[in-house]
Short mmCIF file of C-alpha atoms and ligand atoms in Angstrom, two decimals:
data_model
loop_
_atom_site.label_atom_id
_atom_site.label_comp_id
_atom_site.label_asym_id
_atom_site.label_seq_id
_atom_site.Cartn_x
_atom_site.Cartn_y
_atom_site.Cartn_z
CA MET A 1 95.44 82.17 128.76
CA ALA A 2 93.65 84.01 125.96
CA GLN A 3 95.40 87.12 124.68
CA PRO A 4 93.79 90.28 126.05
CA PHE A 5 93.77 91.84 122.59
CA ASP A 6 93.14 90.54 119.10
CA LEU A 7 95.46 93.19 117.76
CA THR A 8 97.96 95.49 119.44
CA ILE A 9 99.42 98.40 117.52
CA ARG A 10 102.67 99.36 119.19
CA HIS A 11 104.84 102.44 119.63
CA GLY A 12 102.79 104.73 117.39
CA ARG A 13 102.05 108.43 117.59
CA ILE A 14 98.32 108.14 118.22
CA VAL A 15 95.92 111.03 117.69
CA THR A 16 93.11 110.63 120.19
CA GLY A 17 90.51 113.38 120.18
CA GLU A 18 92.55 116.49 120.82
CA ALA A 19 95.64 114.76 122.24
CA ILE A 20 98.66 112.93 120.91
CA VAL A 21 99.68 109.77 122.79
CA GLU A 22 102.97 108.01 122.13
CA GLY A 23 102.09 104.38 122.73
CA ASP A 24 99.87 101.46 121.87
CA VAL A 25 96.31 100.73 120.83
CA GLY A 26 94.72 97.46 121.94
CA VAL A 27 91.86 96.11 119.87
CA ARG A 28 89.32 93.50 120.95
CA ASP A 29 86.19 92.29 119.15
CA GLY A 30 86.52 94.98 116.49
CA ARG A 31 86.65 97.84 118.96
CA ILE A 32 89.34 99.89 120.63
CA ALA A 33 89.76 98.31 124.05
CA ALA A 34 92.76 100.25 125.41
CA ILE A 35 95.09 103.11 124.60
CA GLY A 36 98.30 103.32 126.63
CA THR A 37 101.90 102.32 126.93
CA ASP A 38 103.28 98.82 127.22
CA LEU A 39 99.94 97.16 126.54
CA ALA A 40 99.85 93.37 126.59
CA PRO A 41 100.61 91.56 123.35
CA GLY A 42 97.75 90.92 120.99
CA ALA A 43 97.05 87.77 119.02
CA ARG A 44 98.73 89.95 116.45
CA ASP A 45 101.11 92.89 117.01
CA VAL A 46 101.79 95.61 114.46
CA ASP A 47 104.79 97.87 114.94
CA ALA A 48 103.94 101.54 114.38
CA ALA A 49 107.25 103.09 115.47
CA GLY A 50 107.86 106.30 113.53
CA ARG A 51 104.27 106.24 112.27
CA TRP A 52 101.11 108.24 112.94
CA VAL A 53 98.14 106.20 114.12
CA LEU A 54 95.03 108.09 112.96
CA PRO A 55 91.33 107.34 112.74
CA GLY A 56 90.40 105.71 109.46
CA GLY A 57 88.93 108.34 107.17
CA ILE A 58 85.26 108.92 106.55
CA ASP A 59 84.43 110.05 103.03
CA SER A 60 80.97 111.55 103.27
CA HIS A 61 80.60 112.53 99.63
CA CYS A 62 81.18 109.94 96.94
CA HIS A 63 79.11 108.55 94.10
CA VAL A 64 79.29 104.78 93.87
CA GLU A 65 77.49 102.55 91.38
CA GLN A 66 75.22 105.50 90.77
CA LEU A 67 73.36 106.43 87.63
CA SER A 68 73.96 110.14 87.01
CA GLY A 69 71.20 112.60 86.16
CA MET A 70 72.29 112.18 82.51
CA GLY A 71 71.85 108.40 82.84
CA VAL A 72 75.55 107.51 82.94
CA MET A 73 76.77 104.72 85.26
CA GLY A 74 80.02 105.34 87.13
CA ALA A 75 82.94 102.96 86.61
CA ASP A 76 83.28 101.85 90.23
CA ASP A 77 80.98 99.41 91.94
CA PHE A 78 80.76 98.99 95.69
CA TYR A 79 83.68 96.56 95.59
CA SER A 80 86.20 98.61 93.62
CA ALA A 81 85.17 101.85 95.31
CA THR A 82 85.55 100.51 98.82
CA VAL A 83 88.81 98.73 97.99
CA SER A 84 90.16 101.96 96.55
CA ALA A 85 88.98 103.93 99.58
CA ALA A 86 90.63 101.46 101.96
CA PHE A 87 93.98 101.70 100.18
CA GLY A 88 93.82 105.47 100.72
CA GLY A 89 93.17 105.20 104.47
CA THR A 90 89.38 105.57 104.39
CA THR A 91 87.39 103.06 106.43
CA THR A 92 83.86 104.45 106.06
CA ILE A 93 82.08 105.90 103.06
CA ILE A 94 78.72 107.60 102.79
CA PRO A 95 77.71 107.47 99.13
CA PHE A 96 74.28 108.31 97.76
CA ALA A 97 71.15 106.34 97.15
CA ALA A 98 70.04 108.48 94.23
CA GLN A 99 66.38 108.98 93.45
CA HIS A 100 65.49 109.70 89.86
CA ARG A 101 62.13 111.37 89.43
CA ALA A 102 60.18 108.31 88.36
CA LYS A 103 61.45 106.18 91.26
CA ALA A 104 60.00 105.73 94.72
CA VAL A 105 62.41 106.34 97.59
CA PRO A 106 61.95 102.91 99.28
CA ASP A 107 62.82 101.11 96.02
CA VAL A 108 65.87 103.31 95.54
CA VAL A 109 67.13 102.65 99.05
CA ARG A 110 66.53 98.89 98.78
CA ASP A 111 68.34 98.72 95.47
CA TYR A 112 71.49 100.51 96.72
CA ALA A 113 71.48 98.59 99.99
CA GLU A 114 71.39 95.23 98.19
CA ARG A 115 74.22 96.11 95.86
CA ALA A 116 76.42 97.48 98.64
CA ARG A 117 75.74 94.56 100.98
CA ALA A 118 77.15 92.08 98.51
CA LYS A 119 80.30 94.01 97.65
CA ALA A 120 81.54 96.59 100.17
CA VAL A 121 84.76 95.77 102.04
CA ILE A 122 84.51 98.69 104.49
CA ASP A 123 81.55 100.14 106.37
CA TYR A 124 79.09 102.43 104.66
CA GLY A 125 75.93 104.44 105.12
CA PHE A 126 73.82 106.30 102.59
CA HIS A 127 72.57 109.79 101.99
CA LEU A 128 69.47 110.11 99.88
CA ILE A 129 69.48 112.23 96.73
CA LEU A 130 66.00 113.65 96.53
CA ALA A 131 64.80 114.59 93.02
CA ASN A 132 61.05 114.25 93.42
CA PRO A 133 59.57 115.63 96.63
CA ASP A 134 56.02 114.62 95.72
CA GLU A 135 53.25 114.19 98.25
CA ARG A 136 53.86 110.54 99.09
CA THR A 137 57.61 111.06 99.35
CA MET A 138 57.24 113.98 101.71
CA ALA A 139 54.42 112.59 103.81
CA HIS A 140 55.73 109.07 104.16
CA ASP A 141 58.82 107.86 102.32
CA LEU A 142 61.28 110.52 103.36
CA PRO A 143 60.43 110.46 107.09
CA GLU A 144 60.62 106.67 106.90
CA ALA A 145 64.08 106.79 105.29
CA ILE A 146 65.30 109.22 107.96
CA ARG A 147 63.96 106.96 110.72
CA GLY A 148 65.78 104.09 109.01
CA GLY A 149 69.15 105.79 109.47
CA ILE A 150 69.48 107.85 106.31
CA THR A 151 69.73 111.07 108.26
CA SER A 152 70.97 113.33 105.48
CA LEU A 153 69.79 114.16 102.01
CA LYS A 154 71.28 115.91 99.04
CA VAL A 155 69.34 118.31 96.88
CA TYR A 156 70.39 119.87 93.59
CA MET A 157 69.75 123.45 92.54
CA THR A 158 70.99 122.60 89.03
CA TYR A 159 70.74 119.78 86.45
CA ASP A 160 67.30 119.74 84.80
CA ALA A 161 66.71 116.10 85.69
CA MET A 162 67.49 116.51 89.38
CA ARG A 163 66.96 120.09 90.47
CA LEU A 164 64.39 121.34 92.95
CA ASP A 165 62.95 124.83 92.71
CA ASP A 166 63.00 127.21 95.66
CA TYR A 167 59.46 126.31 96.70
CA GLN A 168 60.40 122.63 96.83
CA LEU A 169 63.62 123.43 98.66
CA LEU A 170 61.65 125.23 101.35
CA ASP A 171 59.39 122.20 101.75
CA VAL A 172 62.37 119.87 102.04
CA LEU A 173 64.17 122.13 104.51
CA ASP A 174 61.04 122.38 106.60
CA LEU A 175 60.67 118.60 106.66
CA ALA A 176 64.35 118.09 107.45
CA ARG A 177 64.07 120.34 110.49
CA GLU A 178 61.02 118.50 111.72
CA HIS A 179 62.63 115.07 111.32
CA GLY A 180 66.20 115.96 112.28
CA ALA A 181 67.99 115.40 108.98
CA LEU A 182 70.85 117.39 107.50
CA VAL A 183 70.29 118.84 104.01
CA MET A 184 73.31 118.87 101.70
CA VAL A 185 72.99 121.37 98.89
CA HIS A 186 74.57 121.33 95.43
CA ALA A 187 74.52 125.08 94.90
CA GLU A 188 74.78 126.27 91.30
CA ASN A 189 72.33 128.50 89.43
CA ASN A 190 70.79 126.33 86.71
CA ASP A 191 69.71 129.14 84.41
CA ILE A 192 73.04 130.97 84.49
CA ILE A 193 74.81 127.76 83.45
CA LYS A 194 72.27 126.93 80.73
CA TRP A 195 72.29 130.46 79.37
CA LEU A 196 76.08 130.63 79.18
CA ALA A 197 76.46 127.10 77.81
CA LYS A 198 73.99 127.71 75.00
CA ARG A 199 75.82 130.82 73.87
CA LEU A 200 79.24 129.18 74.10
CA ILE A 201 78.16 126.14 72.09
CA ALA A 202 76.43 128.34 69.48
CA ARG A 203 79.73 130.11 68.95
CA GLY A 204 81.63 126.84 68.56
CA HIS A 205 83.23 126.94 72.00
CA THR A 206 82.73 123.26 72.77
CA ALA A 207 86.07 122.19 74.30
CA PRO A 208 86.25 120.99 77.92
CA LYS A 209 87.73 124.30 79.10
CA PHE A 210 84.40 126.00 78.35
CA HIS A 211 82.78 123.88 81.06
CA ALA A 212 84.56 126.14 83.55
CA VAL A 213 83.34 129.23 81.70
CA ALA A 214 79.71 128.06 81.70
CA HIS A 215 79.87 127.19 85.40
CA ASP A 216 80.87 130.74 86.32
CA PRO A 217 81.78 131.35 89.98
CA LEU A 218 78.78 133.69 90.17
CA ALA A 219 76.47 130.75 89.42
CA GLU A 220 77.89 129.02 92.48
CA ALA A 221 77.91 132.06 94.75
CA GLU A 222 74.38 133.14 93.79
CA ALA A 223 72.92 129.70 94.47
CA ALA A 224 74.83 129.32 97.73
CA ASN A 225 73.55 132.71 98.85
CA ARG A 226 69.99 131.72 97.96
CA ALA A 227 70.29 128.34 99.71
CA ILE A 228 71.52 130.10 102.83
CA ALA A 229 68.62 132.55 102.68
CA LEU A 230 66.08 129.74 102.32
CA ALA A 231 67.66 127.80 105.17
CA ARG A 232 67.71 130.86 107.41
CA LEU A 233 64.10 131.61 106.59
CA VAL A 234 62.91 128.27 107.93
CA ASP A 235 65.66 127.92 110.52
CA THR A 236 67.12 124.67 109.19
CA PRO A 237 70.82 123.81 109.06
CA ILE A 238 72.33 123.14 105.65
CA LEU A 239 75.67 121.89 104.41
CA ILE A 240 76.87 123.30 101.12
CA VAL A 241 78.83 120.61 99.33
CA HIS A 242 81.89 120.87 97.08
CA VAL A 243 82.61 124.58 97.60
CA ALA A 244 84.93 125.67 94.79
CA GLY A 245 84.98 129.46 94.56
CA GLY A 246 86.64 131.95 96.87
CA SER A 247 83.55 134.17 96.87
CA THR A 248 81.44 131.24 98.05
CA VAL A 249 83.84 130.56 100.91
CA GLU A 250 83.57 134.22 101.89
CA LEU A 251 79.80 134.36 101.85
CA ILE A 252 79.56 131.16 103.90
CA ARG A 253 81.96 132.64 106.43
CA SER A 254 79.90 135.85 106.63
CA ALA A 255 76.68 133.89 107.08
CA GLN A 256 78.26 131.84 109.87
CA ASN A 257 79.42 135.06 111.52
CA LEU A 258 75.80 136.21 111.55
CA GLY A 259 74.90 132.99 113.33
CA ALA A 260 73.43 131.19 110.31
CA HIS A 261 73.44 127.43 110.61
CA VAL A 262 75.51 126.82 107.52
CA LEU A 263 78.14 124.13 107.18
CA ALA A 264 80.32 123.48 104.19
CA GLU A 265 82.51 120.95 102.46
CA SER A 266 85.26 121.10 99.89
CA CYS A 267 87.28 118.51 98.01
CA PRO A 268 90.78 117.79 96.65
CA GLN A 269 89.92 119.09 93.18
CA TYR A 270 89.42 122.59 94.60
CA LEU A 271 92.78 122.55 96.40
CA PHE A 272 94.94 120.89 93.77
CA LEU A 273 93.39 121.61 90.35
CA THR A 274 92.47 124.81 88.52
CA ALA A 275 90.41 125.65 85.43
CA ASP A 276 93.69 125.65 83.49
CA ASP A 277 93.73 121.86 83.88
CA LEU A 278 90.64 121.69 81.65
CA ASP A 279 92.57 123.47 78.91
CA ARG A 280 94.49 120.53 77.46
CA ALA A 281 94.98 119.19 73.96
CA GLY A 282 91.95 117.57 72.34
CA LEU A 283 89.42 116.34 74.88
CA GLU A 284 91.99 115.49 77.55
CA GLY A 285 90.60 118.31 79.72
CA ALA A 286 87.43 116.22 80.21
CA LYS A 287 89.34 114.26 82.85
CA PHE A 288 89.23 117.40 85.01
CA CYS A 289 85.57 118.35 84.42
CA CYS A 290 83.48 118.35 87.54
CA SER A 291 80.73 120.60 88.85
CA PRO A 292 81.42 123.10 90.15
CA PRO A 293 84.69 123.20 88.22
CA PRO A 294 88.11 123.87 89.71
CA ARG A 295 88.74 127.65 89.66
CA ASP A 296 92.01 129.57 90.07
CA ALA A 297 94.94 129.89 92.46
CA ALA A 298 93.14 132.56 94.52
CA SER A 299 90.14 130.27 95.03
CA GLN A 300 92.45 127.40 96.01
CA GLU A 301 93.91 129.71 98.63
CA SER A 302 90.43 130.65 99.88
CA VAL A 303 89.50 126.98 100.22
CA TRP A 304 92.69 126.35 102.20
CA GLN A 305 91.81 129.34 104.42
CA GLY A 306 88.31 127.95 104.84
CA PHE A 307 89.70 124.65 106.06
CA MET A 308 92.20 126.38 108.32
CA ASP A 309 89.73 128.72 110.04
CA GLY A 310 86.83 126.26 110.31
CA THR A 311 84.52 127.80 107.70
CA LEU A 312 84.63 124.43 105.93
CA GLN A 313 84.07 121.41 108.17
CA THR A 314 84.46 118.43 105.89
CA TYR A 315 86.94 117.39 103.23
CA SER A 316 85.41 114.75 100.93
CA SER A 317 86.32 113.30 97.56
CA ASP A 318 83.09 113.78 95.55
CA HIS A 319 84.41 110.67 93.80
CA ALA A 320 82.43 110.47 90.56
CA PRO A 321 84.25 107.94 88.42
CA TYR A 322 83.62 108.38 84.71
CA ARG A 323 85.95 106.67 82.28
CA PHE A 324 87.64 108.56 79.44
CA ASP A 325 85.60 106.76 76.79
CA GLU A 326 82.05 106.49 75.38
CA THR A 327 80.75 105.13 78.73
CA GLY A 328 81.57 108.36 80.58
CA LYS A 329 83.45 111.42 79.47
CA LEU A 330 83.17 110.96 75.71
CA PRO A 331 79.62 109.81 74.85
CA LYS A 332 79.93 111.27 71.33
CA GLY A 333 83.54 110.28 70.75
CA ASP A 334 85.63 113.11 69.35
CA GLN A 335 82.43 115.12 68.70
CA THR A 336 81.72 115.36 72.44
CA THR A 337 81.12 118.90 73.71
CA PHE A 338 81.56 120.05 77.29
CA LYS A 339 77.76 119.78 77.69
CA ASP A 340 77.73 116.08 76.78
CA MET A 341 80.43 114.80 79.11
CA ALA A 342 79.71 113.29 82.49
CA ASN A 343 80.73 115.61 85.32
CA GLY A 344 83.00 114.29 88.01
CA VAL A 345 86.51 113.27 88.98
CA PRO A 346 87.81 110.26 90.90
CA GLY A 347 89.32 110.83 94.35
CA LEU A 348 88.42 108.16 96.93
CA GLU A 349 91.95 106.80 97.23
CA LEU A 350 94.00 109.99 96.97
CA ARG A 351 91.76 112.27 99.07
CA MET A 352 93.65 111.76 102.33
CA PRO A 353 97.20 111.26 100.98
CA LEU A 354 96.94 114.56 99.08
CA LEU A 355 95.81 116.49 102.18
CA PHE A 356 98.35 114.78 104.43
CA SER A 357 101.19 115.67 102.07
CA GLU A 358 100.18 119.18 101.06
CA GLY A 359 98.33 120.18 104.22
CA VAL A 360 99.97 118.50 107.22
CA LEU A 361 103.53 118.00 106.01
CA LYS A 362 103.69 121.46 104.46
CA GLY A 363 102.41 123.04 107.68
CA ARG A 364 99.10 124.47 106.45
CA ILE A 365 97.00 122.41 108.86
CA ASP A 366 97.98 120.45 111.93
CA ILE A 367 97.37 116.79 112.51
CA HIS A 368 94.23 117.50 114.58
CA GLN A 369 92.72 119.56 111.77
CA PHE A 370 93.56 116.72 109.41
CA VAL A 371 91.67 114.27 111.62
CA ARG A 372 88.68 116.58 111.97
CA LEU A 373 88.49 117.33 108.25
CA THR A 374 88.89 113.73 107.12
CA ALA A 375 87.11 111.82 109.88
CA SER A 376 85.71 113.21 113.13
CA ASN A 377 83.69 116.12 111.70
CA HIS A 378 82.08 113.72 109.22
CA ALA A 379 81.19 111.39 112.09
CA ASP A 380 79.56 114.21 114.06
CA LEU A 381 77.67 115.83 111.20
CA TYR A 382 76.40 112.57 109.77
CA GLY A 383 75.40 110.81 112.97
CA LEU A 384 78.23 108.29 113.25
CA SER A 385 79.73 109.50 116.54
CA PRO A 386 80.90 108.05 118.89
CA ARG A 387 81.22 104.81 116.96
CA LYS A 388 83.30 106.18 114.08
CA GLY A 389 85.76 108.97 113.40
CA ARG A 390 87.88 109.04 116.56
CA ILE A 391 90.43 106.87 118.32
CA ALA A 392 88.76 106.33 121.70
CA VAL A 393 88.08 103.36 123.93
CA GLY A 394 84.80 101.78 122.84
CA ALA A 395 84.88 103.16 119.30
CA ASP A 396 85.17 100.88 116.29
CA ALA A 397 88.82 100.02 115.62
CA ASP A 398 88.97 101.88 112.30
CA LEU A 399 92.57 102.99 112.02
CA ALA A 400 95.16 104.04 109.50
CA ILE A 401 98.88 103.82 110.21
CA TRP A 402 100.61 106.55 108.24
CA ASN A 403 104.25 106.49 107.21
CA PRO A 404 105.02 110.24 107.02
CA ASP A 405 108.27 109.68 105.13
CA ARG A 406 107.10 107.56 102.25
CA GLU A 407 107.39 109.38 98.94
CA THR A 408 105.08 108.54 96.07
CA ARG A 409 104.84 109.66 92.48
CA ILE A 410 101.15 109.31 91.76
CA THR A 411 100.23 107.07 88.88
CA HIS A 412 96.86 105.54 88.11
CA ALA A 413 98.47 102.15 87.62
CA ALA A 414 99.06 101.98 91.39
CA LEU A 415 95.49 102.90 92.33
CA HIS A 416 92.56 100.55 92.79
CA ASP A 417 89.59 102.28 91.16
CA GLN A 418 88.22 101.38 87.72
CA VAL A 419 88.37 104.85 86.19
CA GLY A 420 91.51 104.40 84.12
CA TYR A 421 93.17 107.73 84.95
CA THR A 422 93.77 110.12 87.80
CA PRO A 423 93.73 113.92 87.55
CA TYR A 424 96.82 113.88 89.78
CA GLU A 425 99.02 111.70 87.51
CA GLY A 426 102.70 112.46 88.06
CA LYS A 427 102.25 114.57 91.19
CA ARG A 428 104.77 113.81 93.94
CA ILE A 429 103.45 113.48 97.48
CA LYS A 430 104.81 112.43 100.83
CA GLY A 431 103.12 110.27 103.45
CA TRP A 432 100.96 107.21 102.92
CA PRO A 433 98.60 105.05 105.03
CA GLU A 434 100.50 101.77 104.87
CA VAL A 435 98.32 99.71 107.22
CA VAL A 436 94.56 100.16 107.36
CA VAL A 437 92.31 98.55 109.96
CA SER A 438 88.53 98.30 109.68
CA ARG A 439 86.64 97.15 112.81
CA GLY A 440 89.82 95.46 114.01
CA ARG A 441 90.52 93.67 110.72
CA VAL A 442 93.79 94.55 109.01
CA VAL A 443 92.31 95.19 105.57
CA VAL A 444 95.36 96.70 103.86
CA GLU A 445 98.98 95.84 104.58
CA ASP A 446 102.12 95.65 102.43
CA GLY A 447 100.14 96.91 99.47
CA GLN A 448 97.76 93.93 99.68
CA LEU A 449 94.04 93.73 100.39
CA HIS A 450 92.89 91.35 103.12
CA ALA A 451 89.14 91.82 103.10
CA GLU A 452 86.32 89.80 101.64
CA ARG A 453 83.67 91.17 99.34
CA GLY A 454 80.62 92.03 101.39
CA SER A 455 82.50 92.23 104.70
CA GLY A 456 81.66 95.94 105.14
CA GLN A 457 78.67 96.71 107.35
CA TYR A 458 75.75 99.04 106.75
CA LEU A 459 75.66 101.94 109.19
CA ARG A 460 72.26 103.05 110.29
CA ARG A 461 73.08 106.61 111.25
CA ASP A 462 71.84 108.72 114.15
CA ALA A 463 70.68 112.31 113.90
CA PRO A 464 73.40 114.81 112.99
CA ARG A 465 75.36 116.14 115.96
CA LEU A 466 75.63 119.85 115.25
CA ALA A 467 77.31 122.31 117.60
CA TRP A 468 76.31 125.96 117.31
CA PRO A 469 77.47 128.61 117.14
CA LEU A 470 80.52 128.00 115.01
CA ARG A 471 83.04 129.74 117.16
CA ARG A 472 85.17 132.37 115.50
CA PRO A 473 87.08 134.82 117.63
CA GLY A 474 86.09 138.45 117.34
CA THR A 475 82.67 137.91 115.74
CA SER A 476 79.35 138.38 117.41
CA GLN A 477 76.93 135.55 116.86
CA ARG A 478 73.51 136.99 116.49
CA SER A 479 70.37 134.95 116.18
CA THR A 480 70.06 133.08 112.92
CA ASN A 481 67.05 134.87 111.52
CA PRO A 482 64.89 137.47 113.21
CA LEU A 483 62.13 136.55 110.74
CA SER A 484 61.84 133.06 112.19
CA LYS A 485 60.17 134.54 115.26
CA ALA A 486 57.55 136.27 113.11
CA LEU A 487 56.96 133.05 111.17
CA ALA A 488 56.61 131.12 114.42
CA ASP A 489 54.18 133.71 115.78
CA HIS A 490 51.99 133.10 112.74
CA GLY A 491 52.15 129.32 113.01
CA CYS A 492 54.39 128.84 109.96
CA LEU A 493 57.30 127.50 112.03
CA PRO A 494 57.44 125.75 115.39
CA ASP A 495 58.30 128.00 118.38
N1 DUC B 501 79.15 117.08 90.23
C1 DUC B 501 78.08 116.59 90.83
O1 DUC B 501 77.16 117.31 91.11
N2 DUC B 501 78.03 115.30 91.14
C2 DUC B 501 79.03 114.40 90.79
C3 DUC B 501 80.28 114.98 90.38
C4 DUC B 501 80.21 116.35 89.93
O2 DUC B 501 81.13 116.85 89.35
ZN1 ZN B 502 76.97 117.92 93.62
ZN1 ZN B 503 78.78 114.85 94.23
#
């Protein structure tokens, strides 16, 4: 008789939705077929005694095989990025198909899709980076991309080559509401950064640490505040990505308490690095340069608080893999200034192990918060539920089996990306996803990869699943924007 399951994971501590089940997971045809105790043997059994069985992670913010606004190609392609993600317990990524101003959106999407199809070893979707909301894009190409399953887009308020002005942002937000897409916002004030950078460079302050000075926390908070105001004006949800500063966390929380439809994300670099990391000998600090930059211990604490109280919904890597050489961080060799270097840090592989060790095992967040922040919230917000992000019968069998006792001293040599360094070199962490399963396939086991190039599947995503209001005890949730009614009355917004 045929085995009832292709794979049975036995005796684990399984996190299912909001419960913990001590038992087994049965997998058939790539999906979770049963959760219970004493399930029948599978064609293959994996012992998970003493281990957590968690949903595979979803990393909804990573830059893969992407040309930056400055024209720099990242070091990871869709193969190395997805391999690296899988080794860190992530089974789905949502990188960007990045429009540059001269490119048409359909060509951009086709190009990224072709490259990913040939190389990815885990499943993936795309967000669109929108740099040119011209007439054709807005009238045709963007609605078409959203209908095709790219149900989120990222817009920049900074970087001359990418940024949209407020007028364009309003147009994009308006269109996103009409077509049911989620707008992710890179919130930094372009002119503040340019103004400060010019003065710093003119005074000879060119070292990497001045990147953090130029990207002042006020540049982030001002832009976030403006993005929230624009979103409230036209009654469209936004998600502010890579929140770094404590004041930004606070203003997002206040906006949510007023009932504003504002979501937010942060990343490992804002929990585990500070601006002091940029202050290293020579140009070494370039390895820690990302935008916005890591801040200080108080901001780290605010980001933790934001994760703990639900102000921040998603924890992503913002993996942006630039090598420490002329191809990335050091385009002008030892003459490189902080303005020349590519912005970004790697993080696909260490994102979840860092949070498991420092968040779950140190008691800052519980295992359910860990699952929400690394998987299920991403699935809901980016239209992947119920297929991804939770351990439930019928969902894809995307699983990570975590050994909570395994101790690791982080070294880049043990990682699988192509960046050549990690900002977390030497850090000691506890807990590691030793076995990783993608759609029922054991893709990582015993430190080995068991997945073919191109075996990941493209995910055509549904509309975001957003639940309002964000519940926070003791706060009254008023309507998002009284002005919206006036705008609707005058035909500027739908009723
Ligand atoms: N900042 C970005 O805006 N994108 C990639 C990485 C970074 O640091
Ligand atoms: Zn960004
Ligand atoms: Zn990014």
